[in-house]
C-alpha positions as a Python dict, from the first residue, in 0.01 Angstrom:
ca = {
    (1, 'X'): (0, 0, 0),
    (2, 'X'): (245, 172, 231),
    (3, 'X'): (159, 363, 545),
    (4, 'X'): (207, 708, 392),
    (5, 'X'): (-32, 635, 106),
    (6, 'X'): (-298, 499, 341),
    (7, 'X'): (-260, 809, 558),
    (8, 'X'): (-297, 1036, 252),
    (9, 'X'): (-607, 850, 129),
    (10, 'X'): (-756, 865, 475),
    (11, 'X'): (-707, 1242, 494),
    (12, 'X'): (-855, 1284, 144),
    (13, 'X'): (-1159, 1081, 249),
    (14, 'X'): (-1205, 1282, 569),
    (15, 'X'): (-1180, 1614, 385),
    (16, 'X'): (-1420, 1490, 117),
    (17, 'X'): (-1676, 1393, 382),
    (18, 'X'): (-1634, 1726, 563),
    (19, 'X'): (-1665, 1920, 237),
    (20, 'X'): (-1980, 1730, 142),
    (21, 'X'): (-2126, 1796, 486),
    (22, 'X'): (-2040, 2166, 460),
    (23, 'X'): (-2211, 2188, 120),
    (24, 'X'): (-2524, 2019, 255),
    (25, 'X'): (-2533, 2252, 557),
    (26, 'X'): (-2469, 2565, 347),
    (27, 'X'): (-2723, 2481, 77),
    (28, 'X'): (-3030, 2620, 263),
    (29, 'X'): (-2846, 2949, 315),
    (30, 'X'): (-2758, 2968, -55),
    (31, 'X'): (-3117, 2890, -151),
    (32, 'X'): (-3242, 3165, 82),
    (33, 'X'): (-2999, 3421, -62),
    (34, 'X'): (-3067, 3312, -422),
    (35, 'X'): (-3443, 3334, -370),
    (36, 'X'): (-3403, 3678, -212),
    (37, 'X'): (-3294, 3818, -550),
    (38, 'X'): (-3547, 3632, -765),
    (39, 'X'): (-3837, 3793, -940),
    (40, 'X'): (-4184, 3675, -828),
    (41, 'X'): (-4215, 3454, -1136),
    (42, 'X'): (-3874, 3294, -1081),
    (43, 'X'): (-3953, 3230, -713),
    (44, 'X'): (-4275, 3048, -803),
    (45, 'X'): (-4137, 2828, -1079),
    (46, 'X'): (-4192, 2455, -1029),
    (47, 'X'): (-3845, 2379, -1164),
    (48, 'X'): (-3577, 2524, -932),
    (49, 'X'): (-3375, 2817, -1066),
    (50, 'X'): (-3024, 2795, -925),
    (51, 'X'): (-2886, 3116, -1076),
    (52, 'X'): (-3149, 3393, -1094),
    (53, 'X'): (-3122, 3660, -1362),
    (54, 'X'): (-3034, 3930, -1109),
    (55, 'X'): (-2712, 3762, -995),
    (56, 'X'): (-2579, 3709, -1347),
    (57, 'X'): (-2304, 3967, -1416),
    (58, 'X'): (-2407, 3994, -1782),
    (59, 'X'): (-2720, 4182, -1672),
    (60, 'X'): (-2540, 4416, -1431),
    (61, 'X'): (-2391, 4636, -1706),
    (62, 'X'): (-2734, 4687, -1862),
    (63, 'X'): (-2887, 4770, -1523),
    (64, 'X'): (-2606, 5019, -1462),
    (65, 'X'): (-2661, 5187, -1802),
    (66, 'X'): (-3038, 5208, -1766),
    (67, 'X'): (-3004, 5348, -1415),
    (68, 'X'): (-2755, 5611, -1535),
    (69, 'X'): (-2992, 5709, -1816),
    (70, 'X'): (-3283, 5745, -1576),
    (71, 'X'): (-3100, 5917, -1289),
    (72, 'X'): (-2828, 5733, -1091),
    (73, 'X'): (-2616, 5436, -1201),
    (74, 'X'): (-2615, 5269, -857),
    (75, 'X'): (-2976, 5295, -741),
    (76, 'X'): (-3149, 5408, -1058),
    (77, 'X'): (-3463, 5621, -1068),
    (78, 'X'): (-3644, 5827, -1329),
    (79, 'X'): (-3570, 6199, -1304),
    (80, 'X'): (-3753, 6478, -1492),
    (81, 'X'): (-3627, 6529, -1847),
    (82, 'X'): (-3439, 6197, -1855),
    (83, 'X'): (-3479, 5937, -2128),
    (84, 'X'): (-3439, 5560, -2088),
    (85, 'X'): (-3393, 5334, -2390),
    (86, 'X'): (-3464, 4960, -2373),
    (87, 'X'): (-3366, 4739, -2670),
    (88, 'X'): (-3568, 4434, -2779),
    (89, 'X'): (-3443, 4181, -3030),
    (90, 'X'): (-3700, 3972, -3217),
    (91, 'X'): (-3666, 3701, -3477),
    (92, 'X'): (-3908, 3865, -3722),
    (93, 'X'): (-3945, 4242, -3671),
    (94, 'X'): (-4189, 4258, -3961),
    (95, 'X'): (-4450, 4054, -3771),
    (96, 'X'): (-4580, 4367, -3601),
    (97, 'X'): (-4486, 4660, -3384),
    (98, 'X'): (-4479, 4594, -3009),
    (99, 'X'): (-4700, 4785, -2770),
    (100, 'X'): (-4584, 4930, -2440),
    (101, 'X'): (-4717, 5124, -2143),
    (102, 'X'): (-4629, 5213, -1786),
    (103, 'X'): (-4884, 5026, -1570),
    (104, 'X'): (-5084, 5190, -1297),
    (105, 'X'): (-5103, 5039, -948),
    (106, 'X'): (-5420, 4837, -884),
    (107, 'X'): (-5735, 5036, -797),
    (108, 'X'): (-5568, 5368, -884),
    (109, 'X'): (-5740, 5608, -1126),
    (110, 'X'): (-5455, 5856, -1160),
    (111, 'X'): (-5086, 5775, -1150),
    (112, 'X'): (-4829, 6054, -1210),
    (113, 'X'): (-4566, 5806, -1318),
    (114, 'X'): (-4785, 5660, -1591),
    (115, 'X'): (-4919, 5999, -1701),
    (116, 'X'): (-4578, 6172, -1709),
    (117, 'X'): (-4398, 5905, -1912),
    (118, 'X'): (-4395, 5944, -2289),
    (119, 'X'): (-4327, 5622, -2480),
    (120, 'X'): (-4189, 5590, -2830),
    (121, 'X'): (-4128, 5260, -3009),
    (122, 'X'): (-3872, 5289, -3288),
    (123, 'X'): (-3716, 5033, -3522),
    (124, 'X'): (-3364, 4923, -3436),
    (125, 'X'): (-3113, 4674, -3569),
    (126, 'X'): (-3258, 4327, -3520),
    (127, 'X'): (-3570, 4448, -3342),
    (128, 'X'): (-3706, 4751, -3166),
    (129, 'X'): (-3610, 5008, -2909),
    (130, 'X'): (-3851, 5146, -2651),
    (131, 'X'): (-3777, 5504, -2550),
    (132, 'X'): (-3930, 5632, -2227),
    (133, 'X'): (-3911, 6003, -2140),
    (134, 'X'): (-4008, 6168, -1813),
    (135, 'X'): (-4204, 6470, -1934),
    (136, 'X'): (-4318, 6569, -1585),
    (137, 'X'): (-4154, 6750, -1296),
    (138, 'X'): (-4150, 6464, -1044),
    (139, 'X'): (-3874, 6212, -982),
    (140, 'X'): (-3975, 5846, -949),
    (141, 'X'): (-3786, 5575, -764),
    (142, 'X'): (-3892, 5297, -1001),
    (143, 'X'): (-4018, 5278, -1358),
    (144, 'X'): (-4235, 4972, -1427),
    (145, 'X'): (-4304, 4871, -1784),
    (146, 'X'): (-4529, 4628, -1971),
    (147, 'X'): (-4455, 4534, -2334),
    (148, 'X'): (-4666, 4321, -2568),
    (149, 'X'): (-4478, 4141, -2849),
    (150, 'X'): (-4672, 3960, -3123),
    (151, 'X'): (-4623, 3584, -3104),
    (152, 'X'): (-4571, 3578, -3480),
    (153, 'X'): (-4246, 3768, -3425),
    (154, 'X'): (-4087, 3442, -3308),
    (155, 'X'): (-3812, 3433, -3049),
    (156, 'X'): (-3733, 3750, -2862),
    (157, 'X'): (-3470, 3874, -2621),
    (158, 'X'): (-3464, 4188, -2408),
    (159, 'X'): (-3131, 4339, -2308),
    (160, 'X'): (-3263, 4349, -1950),
    (161, 'X'): (-3447, 4019, -1881),
    (162, 'X'): (-3811, 4078, -1787),
    (163, 'X'): (-3930, 3991, -1438),
    (164, 'X'): (-4228, 3802, -1580),
    (165, 'X'): (-4332, 3664, -1920),
    (166, 'X'): (-4696, 3570, -1974),
    (167, 'X'): (-4907, 3458, -2267),
    (168, 'X'): (-5196, 3693, -2352),
    (169, 'X'): (-5394, 3595, -2662),
    (170, 'X'): (-5173, 3664, -2966),
    (171, 'X'): (-4903, 3841, -2769),
    (172, 'X'): (-4626, 3774, -2523),
    (173, 'X'): (-4664, 4004, -2225),
    (174, 'X'): (-4329, 4112, -2080),
    (175, 'X'): (-4328, 4280, -1737),
    (176, 'X'): (-4054, 4475, -1559),
    (177, 'X'): (-4091, 4607, -1206),
    (178, 'X'): (-3823, 4864, -1288),
    (179, 'X'): (-3652, 4931, -1622),
    (180, 'X'): (-3427, 5199, -1472),
    (181, 'X'): (-3290, 5010, -1172),
    (182, 'X'): (-2921, 5089, -1148),
    (183, 'X'): (-2679, 4818, -1038),
    (184, 'X'): (-2773, 4799, -668),
    (185, 'X'): (-3138, 4873, -739),
    (186, 'X'): (-3145, 4575, -976),
    (187, 'X'): (-2956, 4335, -753),
    (188, 'X'): (-3118, 4435, -421),
    (189, 'X'): (-3467, 4520, -546),
    (190, 'X'): (-3638, 4274, -312),
    (191, 'X'): (-3438, 4399, -16),
    (192, 'X'): (-3544, 4759, -75),
    (193, 'X'): (-3907, 4662, -127),
    (194, 'X'): (-3904, 4439, 181),
    (195, 'X'): (-3757, 4715, 397),
    (196, 'X'): (-4036, 4953, 298),
    (197, 'X'): (-4313, 4691, 309),
    (198, 'X'): (-4317, 4695, 690),
    (199, 'X'): (-4157, 4905, 969),
    (200, 'X'): (-3850, 4684, 990),
    (201, 'X'): (-3643, 4952, 1161),
    (202, 'X'): (-3886, 4932, 1453),
    (203, 'X'): (-3888, 4551, 1439),
    (204, 'X'): (-3510, 4540, 1457),
    (205, 'X'): (-3507, 4784, 1749),
    (206, 'X'): (-3758, 4577, 1948),
    (207, 'X'): (-3570, 4254, 1873),
    (208, 'X'): (-3227, 4392, 1964),
    (209, 'X'): (-3354, 4574, 2272),
    (210, 'X'): (-3537, 4272, 2413),
    (211, 'X'): (-3255, 4031, 2326),
    (212, 'X'): (-2985, 4262, 2460),
    (213, 'X'): (-3173, 4325, 2785),
    (214, 'X'): (-3236, 3953, 2831),
    (215, 'X'): (-2869, 3877, 2777),
    (216, 'X'): (-2750, 4149, 3016),
    (217, 'X'): (-2997, 4064, 3291),
    (218, 'X'): (-2958, 3691, 3235),
    (219, 'X'): (-2580, 3711, 3262),
    (220, 'X'): (-2599, 3890, 3597),
    (221, 'X'): (-2854, 3650, 3745),
    (222, 'X'): (-2695, 3335, 3604),
    (223, 'X'): (-2345, 3440, 3711),
    (224, 'X'): (-2444, 3496, 4074),
    (225, 'X'): (-2653, 3178, 4095),
    (226, 'X'): (-2390, 2964, 3922),
    (227, 'X'): (-2114, 3093, 4152),
    (228, 'X'): (-2326, 3014, 4455),
    (229, 'X'): (-2388, 2657, 4337),
    (230, 'X'): (-2021, 2608, 4244),
    (231, 'X'): (-1825, 2777, 4525),
    (232, 'X'): (-2051, 2847, 4823),
    (233, 'X'): (-2128, 2557, 5055),
    (234, 'X'): (-2475, 2567, 5211),
    (235, 'X'): (-2718, 2295, 5328),
    (236, 'X'): (-2915, 2135, 5046),
    (237, 'X'): (-2702, 2288, 4774),
    (238, 'X'): (-2693, 1976, 4557),
    (239, 'X'): (-3063, 1905, 4607),
    (240, 'X'): (-3158, 2260, 4508),
    (241, 'X'): (-2932, 2242, 4203),
    (242, 'X'): (-3086, 1911, 4095),
    (243, 'X'): (-3429, 2068, 4135),
    (244, 'X'): (-3321, 2356, 3914),
    (245, 'X'): (-3185, 2122, 3647),
    (246, 'X'): (-3500, 1908, 3661),
    (247, 'X'): (-3707, 2207, 3552),
    (248, 'X'): (-3530, 2193, 3215),
    (249, 'X'): (-3735, 1884, 3135),
    (250, 'X'): (-4064, 2078, 3161),
    (251, 'X'): (-4182, 2171, 2809),
    (252, 'X'): (-4215, 2543, 2754),
    (253, 'X'): (-4567, 2497, 2619),
    (254, 'X'): (-4680, 2378, 2964),
    (255, 'X'): (-4585, 2713, 3117),
    (256, 'X'): (-4730, 2919, 2834),
    (257, 'X'): (-5081, 2970, 2975),
    (258, 'X'): (-4975, 3025, 3340),
    (259, 'X'): (-4719, 3285, 3234),
    (260, 'X'): (-4973, 3457, 3012),
    (261, 'X'): (-5232, 3474, 3291),
    (262, 'X'): (-4973, 3613, 3532),
    (263, 'X'): (-4865, 3883, 3289),
    (264, 'X'): (-5228, 3971, 3216),
    (265, 'X'): (-5298, 4019, 3589),
    (266, 'X'): (-4987, 4237, 3617),
    (267, 'X'): (-5099, 4447, 3319),
    (268, 'X'): (-4780, 4376, 3128),
    (269, 'X'): (-4926, 4245, 2802),
    (270, 'X'): (-4808, 4427, 2490),
    (271, 'X'): (-4513, 4582, 2677),
    (272, 'X'): (-4140, 4521, 2696),
    (273, 'X'): (-4190, 4369, 3040),
    (274, 'X'): (-4381, 4078, 2882),
    (275, 'X'): (-4104, 4020, 2629),
    (276, 'X'): (-3814, 4041, 2874),
    (277, 'X'): (-3897, 3957, 3238),
    (278, 'X'): (-4016, 3593, 3200),
    (279, 'X'): (-3683, 3496, 3037),
    (280, 'X'): (-3429, 3673, 3257),
    (281, 'X'): (-3355, 3363, 3469),
    (282, 'X'): (-3217, 3071, 3265),
    (283, 'X'): (-3157, 2728, 3418),
    (284, 'X'): (-2940, 2640, 3121),
    (285, 'X'): (-2725, 2948, 3182),
    (286, 'X'): (-2688, 2865, 3551),
    (287, 'X'): (-2588, 2507, 3466),
    (288, 'X'): (-2338, 2615, 3199),
    (289, 'X'): (-2167, 2877, 3413),
    (290, 'X'): (-2163, 2650, 3717),
    (291, 'X'): (-1970, 2392, 3520),
    (292, 'X'): (-1734, 2665, 3405),
    (293, 'X'): (-1675, 2793, 3759),
    (294, 'X'): (-1605, 2437, 3875),
    (295, 'X'): (-1326, 2415, 3617),
    (296, 'X'): (-1137, 2704, 3779),
    (297, 'X'): (-857, 2606, 4023),
    (298, 'X'): (-968, 2594, 4386),
    (299, 'X'): (-631, 2738, 4490),
    (300, 'X'): (-732, 3078, 4355),
    (301, 'X'): (-1031, 3097, 4585),
    (302, 'X'): (-841, 2959, 4885),
    (303, 'X'): (-576, 3229, 4842),
    (304, 'X'): (-848, 3492, 4814),
    (305, 'X'): (-1010, 3369, 5137),
    (306, 'X'): (-678, 3391, 5317),
    (307, 'X'): (-643, 3750, 5199),
    (308, 'X'): (-985, 3826, 5345),
    (309, 'X'): (-1187, 3841, 5023),
    (310, 'X'): (-1562, 3793, 5051),
    (311, 'X'): (-1768, 3574, 4822),
    (312, 'X'): (-1880, 3887, 4640),
    (313, 'X'): (-1519, 3992, 4584),
    (314, 'X'): (-1416, 3644, 4469),
    (315, 'X'): (-1700, 3642, 4218),
    (316, 'X'): (-1630, 3976, 4051),
    (317, 'X'): (-1251, 3991, 4095),
    (318, 'X'): (-1152, 3628, 4025),
    (319, 'X'): (-1429, 3416, 3879),
    (320, 'X'): (-1595, 3669, 3651),
    (321, 'X'): (-1280, 3782, 3460),
    (322, 'X'): (-1173, 3419, 3408),
    (323, 'X'): (-1521, 3316, 3290),
    (324, 'X'): (-1535, 3536, 2980),
    (325, 'X'): (-1550, 3242, 2732),
    (326, 'X'): (-1834, 3084, 2930),
    (327, 'X'): (-2016, 3414, 2957),
    (328, 'X'): (-1985, 3473, 2584),
    (329, 'X'): (-2113, 3122, 2514),
    (330, 'X'): (-2420, 3173, 2733),
    (331, 'X'): (-2468, 3521, 2592),
    (332, 'X'): (-2477, 3382, 2238),
    (333, 'X'): (-2729, 3112, 2330),
    (334, 'X'): (-2944, 3362, 2520),
    (335, 'X'): (-2932, 3616, 2238),
    (336, 'X'): (-3024, 3353, 1979),
    (337, 'X'): (-3316, 3231, 2186),
    (338, 'X'): (-3451, 3582, 2241),
    (339, 'X'): (-3385, 3705, 1888),
    (340, 'X'): (-3541, 3400, 1719),
    (341, 'X'): (-3844, 3380, 1948),
    (342, 'X'): (-4172, 3371, 1758),
    (343, 'X'): (-4447, 3204, 1962),
    (344, 'X'): (-4413, 3408, 2282),
    (345, 'X'): (-4394, 3756, 2116),
    (346, 'X'): (-4684, 3656, 1893),
    (347, 'X'): (-4899, 3578, 2196),
    (348, 'X'): (-4815, 3864, 2433),
    (349, 'X'): (-4802, 4152, 2182),
    (350, 'X'): (-5076, 4299, 1966),
    (351, 'X'): (-4959, 4640, 1844),
    (352, 'X'): (-4719, 4670, 1548),
    (353, 'X'): (-4486, 4883, 1762),
    (354, 'X'): (-4411, 4584, 1988),
    (355, 'X'): (-4352, 4322, 1719),
    (356, 'X'): (-4016, 4156, 1685),
    (357, 'X'): (-3843, 4084, 1356),
    (358, 'X'): (-3961, 3721, 1352),
    (359, 'X'): (-4325, 3825, 1392),
    (360, 'X'): (-4275, 4099, 1133),
    (361, 'X'): (-4185, 3843, 865),
    (362, 'X'): (-4555, 3755, 851),
    (363, 'X'): (-4609, 4075, 654),
    (364, 'X'): (-4511, 3883, 339),
    (365, 'X'): (-4754, 3597, 397),
    (366, 'X'): (-5117, 3667, 318),
    (367, 'X'): (-5436, 3506, 199),
    (368, 'X'): (-5355, 3594, -163),
    (369, 'X'): (-5020, 3413, -144),
    (370, 'X'): (-4663, 3481, -41),
    (371, 'X'): (-4402, 3702, -200),
    (372, 'X'): (-4114, 3458, -159),
    (373, 'X'): (-3853, 3693, -299),
    (374, 'X'): (-3926, 3968, -46),
    (375, 'X'): (-3981, 3711, 231),
    (376, 'X'): (-3636, 3561, 174),
    (377, 'X'): (-3484, 3909, 149),
    (378, 'X'): (-3635, 4000, 485),
    (379, 'X'): (-3520, 3665, 628),
    (380, 'X'): (-3167, 3733, 506),
    (381, 'X'): (-3169, 4074, 674),
    (382, 'X'): (-3299, 3911, 992),
    (383, 'X'): (-3031, 3641, 1003),
    (384, 'X'): (-2739, 3864, 902),
    (385, 'X'): (-2675, 4011, 1252),
    (386, 'X'): (-2664, 3659, 1398),
    (387, 'X'): (-2409, 3539, 1143),
    (388, 'X'): (-2188, 3846, 1185),
    (389, 'X'): (-2208, 3821, 1562),
    (390, 'X'): (-2103, 3457, 1556),
    (391, 'X'): (-1799, 3530, 1340),
    (392, 'X'): (-1683, 3797, 1584),
    (393, 'X'): (-1744, 3582, 1893),
    (394, 'X'): (-1666, 3233, 1765),
    (395, 'X'): (-1329, 3208, 1946),
    (396, 'X'): (-1487, 3271, 2286),
    (397, 'X'): (-1780, 3049, 2193),
    (398, 'X'): (-1559, 2750, 2116),
    (399, 'X'): (-1350, 2806, 2428),
    (400, 'X'): (-1660, 2824, 2644),
    (401, 'X'): (-1801, 2499, 2507),
    (402, 'X'): (-1467, 2325, 2546),
    (403, 'X'): (-1405, 2438, 2905),
    (404, 'X'): (-1759, 2416, 3046),
    (405, 'X'): (-1731, 2038, 3083),
    (406, 'X'): (-1378, 2034, 3231),
    (407, 'X'): (-1369, 1993, 3605),
}
């Protein structure tokens, strides 16, 4: 085996290992996104469903048509005077006529959507067609439907796959959460329901405001402290820095109760002060930026001193502009820590107006069970800003990591 062939096989092996690792790392993200578009029955199946019905292009055309019949092809709906037709194919149409109705929400005696919808079941080629007409004057965002098919009819197939199929005595019970979805309404149903299930606009505002304020304040404090430890000589500098770094070994849980008591005495519980102030100073940020400042040439600062520059001027005119990769790196770490925080916001906040996005995800977990489809949809919305932010800042992030250890 010659050298070129060994080199080629080695590169193939390395790329194969990297590809396998990338697949393993990306799999949880795919599973989260796939589950976010599953129906409740698909999400609770014991056997994993890798390709949910809602991401199969064959169903998108039907969803588009049904949405256009009801109101809008993109987001669907059920407008007054509109008629929606759903086709069902059965193996033996002569086994009996299906039954259908628009279900009412639980514990509701009167439902305009159910009362305004007229349903006709007519024979069609190879089965039946269910015609739903909005005889009222109100427009509805969704149109749920329940259909009972006799089991004697044999195999059946609906042009729009049902969200749930259950056995009920001598019938198969087919359930749709919306038979007039439109393309986007069909594909992103869980996302729309998750957004309206809780005040996520407020959750996002609180998360971004607290994280952004922590990053801005933390950058200012860490930059000044790191420059002092890196470029200003004063007695005990190394000892103080070692003391700072040693505090990183103290578990955060140890400081949880003292910090809570302090905030309670200050009257800051359930306020932005409680979410922001305790995390403005970061030992990790000071350490990271100090290492970055040490990597800058000393000649720059010597020349600045000769020209009469003060330490304050050297920091903001020389060190700060050259430290952008390190600042971005720390900013990303600080933003991730603040944005993903769960335990601390859960402890120091009580009102829904002060909840962060991570605490808000608990809205989909209850005593009666979890709606995994909506939970994964909300989780996808929560993680999307982080992923987009990393793609925009990855160049500075990599540069900051690479240069922070160079002295």
